[in-house]
Amino acid sequence: MIPSADGALVGDRLPVVVVGAGAMGGEWIRMLARSPLARIAGVVDLDVDLAASTVAAAGLDGVAVGASVVEVAERAGAAAVINVTVPQAHRTVNEQALRAGLPVLCEKPLAPTVAEALRQVALADITGELLMVSQSRRYFNHLAAFRRAVAGLGPLSTVNAQFFHADHEPGFREQMAHPLLVDMSIHHFDQLRALTPDEPIAVRCSSWNPPWSWFAGDAAASAEFELASGARFVYAGSRCTPGLQTSWNADWRVFGERGAASWDGDDVVRVEAGASDVEVPNGPEGIDGSFEEFVTALRSSTTPQNEVRANVLSLAMVEGAIRSSERGGERVVIADLLEESLATALADERNEDVAARLASWTSAADGIATPAWGSAPATIASGGAR
Ligand SMILES: NC(=O)c1ccc[n+]([C@@H]2O[C@H](COP(=O)([O-])OP(=O)(O)OC[C@H]3O[C@@H](n4cnc5c(N)ncnc54)[C@H](O)[C@@H]3O)[C@@H](O)[C@H]2O)c1
């Protein structure tokens, strides 16, 4: 049997299996290998030779490798799974792990659609295991400082973010219909939600592919989200812009009743408001911060920021933007998208227990209202601090 996460956690390094030994899987393996919180017990990939060579390249001994997450986790005595496979594989791998009693930290995007995300919310509910999405761009100390600055601006009028980059990463991204919105803007939309509790309610978007783009799908987009307060989140981005590039975290400006604040996405936060002091914390950033929050949540039964339910709305921003773009810029209401996604989830789900759980929700909004894991928000030091 696979040991329970609780038993393997207190005072120990968490024994984990990394699933997916591609580019980002390699990043995770290098980070976990130096983390005082983790022990890499196994590495899984459909390409077992790749799993073995990634383990060898990281200089690790005694790590189980294979093609099945459940088999490797059992053989290695792992207590948790880090899912770094391609987005289309996330749900299947998460399901296998959760049903084997293993908590999962899953790379973004949780799934290609909100319907698939809702099926995972129901599954996490049934198994009682933690399913957290690693939105690593929440964990930046300057984002934490920026959030505090934004909180001092009073009611907001406009949040503006621009992302302009030129990245060449051959593989699934270059074949996607919406490589910017699905693979990159999910970070920025999720950062918006980390920045303000003012949740998105509707979106209009247009996306396109510049003639010189090396992506098959739309590498550029502009979107305007209506927030619950009536404020607007205005976003523009491109992944094939070889000049005047912004930070990977985008370049942000926020305007409120009492002034304005900006973050260049790296290490410059500016405030023009009553108080203009900027205090920057000193916590772990990126995937280090995400993993620390995962371990903290398991050890203390607290609810991480991106517990699966909370992440659904970030994914709904992406799908809403795509839907609007494909309908010529039509206004898409996020609440309607959520309810349509629940109907799709119910139609697609083949597992009776998951289908019954989905059917028991009075609405999708009801289904994602209460976290399945943890009793209170986790307090962490880095950019993710609340
Ligand atoms: N947080 C970040 O900043 C960041 C950066 C890059 C990538 N990512 C995310 O990480 C994930 C992986 O991206 P990547 O660039 O490493 O992709 P990749 O294509 O380089 O690697 C994915 C690996 O997963 C393996 N795989 C696919 N299906 C599998 C399955 N069912 N079981 C086991 N292995 C399977 C593939 O064989 C491949 O080796 C994506 O979700 C991506 O969006 C996040």
XYZ file of C-alpha atoms and ligand atoms in Angstrom:
430
model
C 0.000 0.000 0.000
C 1.012 3.581 -0.573
C 1.805 5.288 2.762
C -0.561 8.044 3.820
C 0.657 11.564 3.180
C 0.036 12.557 6.798
C 2.200 9.769 8.195
C 5.074 10.513 5.825
C 5.099 14.240 6.364
C 5.749 15.334 9.889
C 9.362 16.452 10.149
C 10.343 14.466 7.068
C 11.119 15.245 3.487
C 7.992 14.513 1.488
C 8.654 11.513 -0.807
C 7.274 12.514 -4.210
C 6.834 11.079 -7.673
C 7.337 13.526 -10.549
C 5.188 12.607 -13.565
C 6.433 14.093 -16.850
C 10.183 14.337 -17.434
C 10.080 16.942 -20.226
C 11.434 20.496 -20.109
C 9.440 21.614 -17.059
C 9.675 18.188 -15.397
C 13.460 18.678 -15.489
C 13.037 22.073 -13.750
C 10.924 20.458 -11.032
C 13.391 17.597 -10.542
C 16.326 20.018 -10.142
C 14.342 22.152 -7.670
C 13.106 19.153 -5.630
C 16.610 17.634 -5.550
C 17.884 20.678 -3.629
C 14.725 21.249 -1.543
C 14.906 20.460 2.196
C 11.172 19.646 2.000
C 11.283 16.871 -0.605
C 12.788 13.528 -1.526
C 12.367 12.404 -5.128
C 11.194 8.809 -4.807
C 10.175 8.221 -8.422
C 10.018 9.731 -11.902
C 7.372 8.675 -14.430
C 7.078 9.355 -18.150
C 5.453 7.544 -21.080
C 9.010 7.641 -22.423
C 10.732 5.602 -19.682
C 14.192 6.165 -21.194
C 13.608 9.916 -20.869
C 12.614 9.453 -17.210
C 15.800 7.445 -16.563
C 18.099 9.891 -18.372
C 16.541 12.898 -16.566
C 17.154 11.187 -13.218
C 20.753 10.404 -14.209
C 21.342 13.975 -15.467
C 20.199 15.298 -12.074
C 22.783 13.031 -10.378
C 20.137 11.145 -8.371
C 20.466 7.554 -7.095
C 17.808 5.118 -5.911
C 14.942 6.779 -7.778
C 12.266 4.432 -9.200
C 11.354 5.062 -12.841
C 8.504 3.756 -14.984
C 5.472 4.603 -17.089
C 2.685 4.217 -14.495
C 2.233 6.702 -11.671
C 0.437 4.223 -9.396
C 2.956 1.403 -9.935
C 5.995 3.674 -9.414
C 4.469 5.421 -6.386
C 3.748 2.081 -4.721
C 7.196 0.656 -5.535
C 8.924 3.842 -4.301
C 6.788 4.448 -1.189
C 5.812 7.903 -2.407
C 3.314 10.075 -0.525
C 2.509 12.731 -3.160
C 2.592 13.383 -6.895
C 3.859 16.365 -8.889
C 2.101 16.286 -12.276
C 4.217 17.977 -14.970
C 2.735 16.230 -17.999
C 1.177 18.031 -20.976
C -2.200 19.701 -20.228
C -4.215 17.032 -22.108
C -2.839 14.347 -19.751
C -3.375 16.258 -16.479
C -6.853 14.921 -15.666
C -6.013 11.254 -16.283
C -2.802 11.364 -14.233
C -4.491 13.326 -11.436
C -7.346 10.819 -11.363
C -5.002 7.825 -11.108
C -3.050 9.465 -8.282
C -6.053 10.732 -6.291
C -7.801 7.362 -6.520
C -4.590 5.728 -5.220
C -4.777 7.995 -2.165
C -2.050 10.410 -3.244
C -2.339 14.207 -3.022
C -1.352 16.016 -6.232
C 0.359 19.269 -7.112
C -0.515 19.738 -10.801
C 1.151 22.149 -13.235
C -1.004 24.783 -14.882
C -3.277 24.691 -16.810
C -5.262 22.215 -14.716
C -7.098 21.043 -17.849
C -7.810 22.150 -21.412
C -11.417 23.056 -20.481
C -13.437 24.203 -17.479
C -15.634 21.098 -17.905
C -12.594 18.878 -17.318
C -11.599 21.015 -14.343
C -15.043 20.586 -12.743
C -14.777 16.796 -13.101
C -11.524 17.021 -11.133
C -13.131 19.149 -8.423
C -15.753 16.415 -7.961
C -13.080 13.714 -7.909
C -10.998 15.566 -5.303
C -14.171 15.875 -3.231
C -14.818 12.128 -3.404
C -11.267 11.028 -2.609
C -10.701 13.647 0.100
C -7.157 14.167 -1.187
C -5.572 17.571 -1.840
C -5.490 18.605 -5.507
C -3.605 21.890 -5.884
C -2.696 23.686 -9.107
C 0.843 25.033 -9.314
C 0.386 28.597 -10.543
C 4.016 29.381 -9.889
C 3.782 33.007 -10.996
C 1.786 33.816 -7.832
C 4.987 33.318 -5.861
C 7.032 36.455 -6.386
C 8.055 38.695 -3.523
C 7.502 41.797 -5.640
C 3.998 40.578 -6.495
C 3.315 40.400 -2.749
C 4.596 43.975 -2.381
C 2.501 45.068 -5.368
C -0.599 43.422 -3.885
C -0.143 45.422 -0.692
C 0.279 48.606 -2.743
C -2.891 47.835 -4.720
C -4.816 47.202 -1.490
C -4.022 50.801 -0.483
C -5.541 52.317 -3.629
C -9.151 51.964 -2.505
C -11.807 51.036 -5.082
C -10.216 50.212 -8.453
C -10.963 51.712 -11.835
C -8.578 49.904 -14.176
C -6.038 47.081 -13.991
C -3.769 47.018 -17.019
C -1.348 44.194 -17.909
C 0.809 43.792 -21.003
C 2.840 40.720 -21.940
C 5.121 40.852 -24.977
C 7.623 38.094 -25.590
C 9.232 35.954 -28.268
C 9.680 32.394 -27.085
C 10.726 29.355 -29.058
C 9.740 26.162 -27.218
C 8.967 23.525 -29.832
C 6.390 20.955 -28.742
C 2.734 21.081 -27.750
C 2.603 24.902 -27.479
C 3.493 25.521 -31.081
C 0.599 23.250 -32.181
C -2.132 24.672 -29.889
C -5.035 26.741 -31.262
C -4.475 29.366 -28.518
C -0.874 29.135 -27.245
C -0.926 32.604 -25.662
C -4.256 32.374 -23.834
C -4.093 28.698 -22.778
C -0.430 28.277 -21.966
C 0.724 31.769 -20.883
C -2.174 34.128 -20.123
C -3.462 31.618 -17.544
C -0.524 32.859 -15.412
C -1.447 36.527 -15.848
C -5.194 35.965 -15.357
C -4.401 33.990 -12.203
C -2.081 36.795 -11.033
C -4.985 39.231 -11.433
C -6.958 37.038 -9.055
C -4.016 36.982 -6.627
C -3.810 40.770 -6.830
C -7.419 41.644 -6.029
C -10.499 39.864 -4.662
C -12.498 41.752 -7.359
C -13.511 38.670 -9.396
C -14.070 38.642 -13.181
C -17.684 38.421 -14.360
C -17.511 38.919 -18.165
C -14.998 39.231 -21.012
C -14.644 40.460 -24.585
C -11.563 39.270 -26.430
C -9.978 39.172 -29.847
C -7.024 36.959 -30.774
C -4.922 36.658 -33.912
C -1.680 35.270 -35.259
C 0.862 37.751 -36.690
C 2.056 36.744 -40.185
C 5.622 35.994 -39.019
C 4.462 33.828 -36.069
C 6.100 30.416 -35.583
C 3.000 29.230 -33.675
C 0.219 27.371 -35.525
C -2.490 29.020 -33.390
C -3.153 32.569 -32.220
C -0.024 33.924 -30.517
C -1.503 37.374 -29.795
C -4.663 38.619 -28.044
C -6.291 41.577 -26.384
C -9.026 41.156 -23.772
C -11.154 43.323 -21.516
C -12.625 41.733 -18.396
C -15.413 43.307 -16.339
C -14.787 42.831 -12.631
C -17.554 42.485 -10.046
C -17.049 46.058 -8.788
C -17.448 47.469 -12.305
C -13.673 47.994 -12.713
C -11.969 46.689 -15.872
C -8.952 44.392 -16.361
C -7.418 45.328 -19.715
C -4.925 42.771 -21.058
C -2.772 42.651 -24.185
C -0.222 39.983 -25.038
C 1.878 38.271 -27.673
C 4.359 35.378 -27.682
C 6.030 36.365 -30.955
C 7.156 39.952 -30.388
C 10.923 40.218 -30.890
C 11.353 43.736 -29.436
C 10.715 45.798 -26.265
C 9.867 42.636 -24.380
C 8.178 42.660 -20.982
C 8.815 40.400 -18.011
C 7.398 36.859 -18.179
C 5.159 38.133 -15.356
C 3.780 40.909 -17.651
C 3.965 44.642 -16.960
C 1.232 45.944 -14.659
C -0.464 49.272 -13.807
C -3.406 49.631 -11.443
C -5.470 52.796 -11.033
C -7.759 53.358 -8.039
C -9.607 56.107 -6.168
C -6.578 57.036 -4.049
C -3.808 56.764 -6.632
C -1.958 54.262 -8.773
C 0.634 51.490 -8.529
C 2.793 49.678 -11.062
C 4.952 46.549 -11.220
C 7.340 45.861 -14.071
C 6.914 42.111 -13.420
C 10.454 41.870 -12.074
C 11.820 43.993 -9.241
C 10.327 47.482 -9.592
C 7.115 48.311 -7.732
C 6.020 51.980 -7.685
C 3.162 53.612 -5.835
C 1.664 57.060 -6.251
C -0.871 57.220 -3.452
C -1.082 58.519 0.136
C 1.562 56.137 1.450
C 4.217 55.237 -1.099
C 6.457 52.889 0.919
C 7.020 49.496 -0.727
C 7.999 46.627 1.539
C 9.239 43.513 -0.251
C 9.141 40.175 1.663
C 11.836 37.541 1.273
C 10.215 34.161 0.639
C 10.692 31.330 -1.861
C 9.608 32.217 -5.404
C 8.268 30.359 -8.462
C 7.909 26.585 -8.160
C 9.859 26.658 -4.854
C 7.068 28.825 -3.400
C 4.341 26.690 -4.908
C 5.852 23.481 -3.520
C 6.312 25.036 -0.079
C 2.623 25.983 0.003
C 1.660 22.426 -1.057
C 3.707 20.890 1.779
C 2.404 23.445 4.282
C -1.181 22.648 3.268
C -0.600 18.897 3.696
C 1.145 19.280 7.050
C -1.303 21.734 8.593
C -4.538 20.882 6.732
C -4.810 24.460 5.529
C -6.310 25.475 2.188
C -3.725 26.538 -0.396
C -4.532 29.498 -2.647
C -4.890 27.318 -5.698
C -6.779 24.407 -4.219
C -8.544 22.977 -7.262
C -11.821 24.821 -6.747
C -10.226 28.254 -6.500
C -8.328 27.650 -9.735
C -11.478 27.011 -11.795
C -12.214 30.728 -12.160
C -8.704 31.434 -13.522
C -9.299 28.729 -16.117
C -12.758 30.189 -16.843
C -11.091 33.526 -17.680
C -9.023 31.709 -20.335
C -11.947 29.785 -21.789
C -14.180 32.869 -21.693
C -11.563 34.853 -23.623
C -11.238 32.086 -26.230
C -15.011 31.756 -26.589
C -15.370 35.514 -27.070
C -12.576 35.595 -29.642
C -14.112 32.714 -31.592
C -17.485 34.533 -31.573
C -16.133 37.767 -33.020
C -15.607 39.564 -29.717
C -19.030 38.756 -28.220
C -19.429 39.487 -24.470
C -19.076 36.186 -22.584
C -20.513 35.983 -19.070
C -18.306 33.847 -16.815
C -21.246 32.534 -14.728
C -22.969 31.268 -17.907
C -19.755 29.600 -19.050
C -19.448 27.827 -15.691
C -22.993 26.439 -15.877
C -22.563 25.295 -19.503
C -19.297 23.630 -18.484
C -21.083 21.729 -15.714
C -23.579 20.378 -18.285
C -20.663 19.291 -20.510
C -18.878 17.707 -17.549
C -22.005 15.706 -16.698
C -22.407 14.563 -20.309
C -18.746 13.520 -20.623
C -18.103 11.882 -17.241
C -18.087 8.066 -17.329
C -17.309 7.333 -13.655
C -20.569 6.929 -11.767
C -19.257 8.340 -8.492
C -17.929 11.519 -10.142
C -21.096 11.944 -12.233
C -23.230 11.570 -9.097
C -21.141 14.190 -7.269
C -21.451 16.631 -10.171
C -25.204 15.995 -10.325
C -25.526 16.749 -6.604
C -24.358 20.349 -7.080
C -27.183 22.858 -7.392
C -24.930 24.820 -9.808
C -21.297 25.039 -10.890
C -20.971 28.097 -8.657
C -22.188 25.916 -5.756
C -19.683 23.191 -6.688
C -16.687 25.513 -6.502
C -17.848 27.538 -3.512
C -16.213 25.557 -0.711
C -12.694 24.121 -0.854
C -12.518 20.322 -0.598
C -9.305 20.508 1.386
C -8.278 22.385 4.506
C -9.967 24.472 7.128
C -8.240 27.850 6.835
C -6.087 29.788 4.383
C -2.352 28.939 4.583
C -0.003 31.757 5.547
C 3.219 31.690 3.578
C 6.193 33.986 3.315
C 6.653 34.552 -0.400
C 4.789 36.327 -3.161
C 1.873 34.065 -2.415
C 1.372 35.514 1.070
C -2.164 36.689 1.611
N 4.929 27.162 -14.423
C 5.642 27.449 -15.481
O 6.256 28.504 -15.575
C 5.692 26.454 -16.612
C 6.698 26.554 -17.585
C 6.732 25.578 -18.575
C 5.778 24.567 -18.601
N 4.794 24.527 -17.665
C 3.757 23.486 -17.700
O 4.365 22.215 -17.425
C 3.692 21.193 -18.150
C 4.705 20.422 -18.998
O 5.327 21.297 -19.914
P 6.703 20.889 -20.640
O 7.183 22.089 -21.321
O 7.600 20.193 -19.663
O 6.161 19.816 -21.717
P 7.027 18.669 -22.443
O 6.255 18.323 -23.661
O 8.452 19.130 -22.581
O 7.029 17.456 -21.404
C 5.864 16.758 -21.050
C 6.250 15.313 -20.717
O 5.079 14.651 -20.227
C 5.115 13.313 -20.722
N 3.757 12.766 -20.690
C 2.699 13.099 -21.462
N 1.606 12.376 -21.095
C 1.991 11.588 -20.069
C 1.315 10.634 -19.254
N 0.017 10.354 -19.440
N 2.015 10.002 -18.286
C 3.347 10.248 -18.113
N 4.029 11.165 -18.848
C 3.366 11.819 -19.813
C 5.674 13.441 -22.133
O 6.209 12.202 -22.581
C 6.752 14.515 -21.939
O 8.015 13.973 -21.655
C 2.590 21.896 -18.968
O 1.379 21.830 -18.273
C 3.098 23.324 -19.058
O 2.050 24.269 -19.241
C 4.757 25.436 -16.668
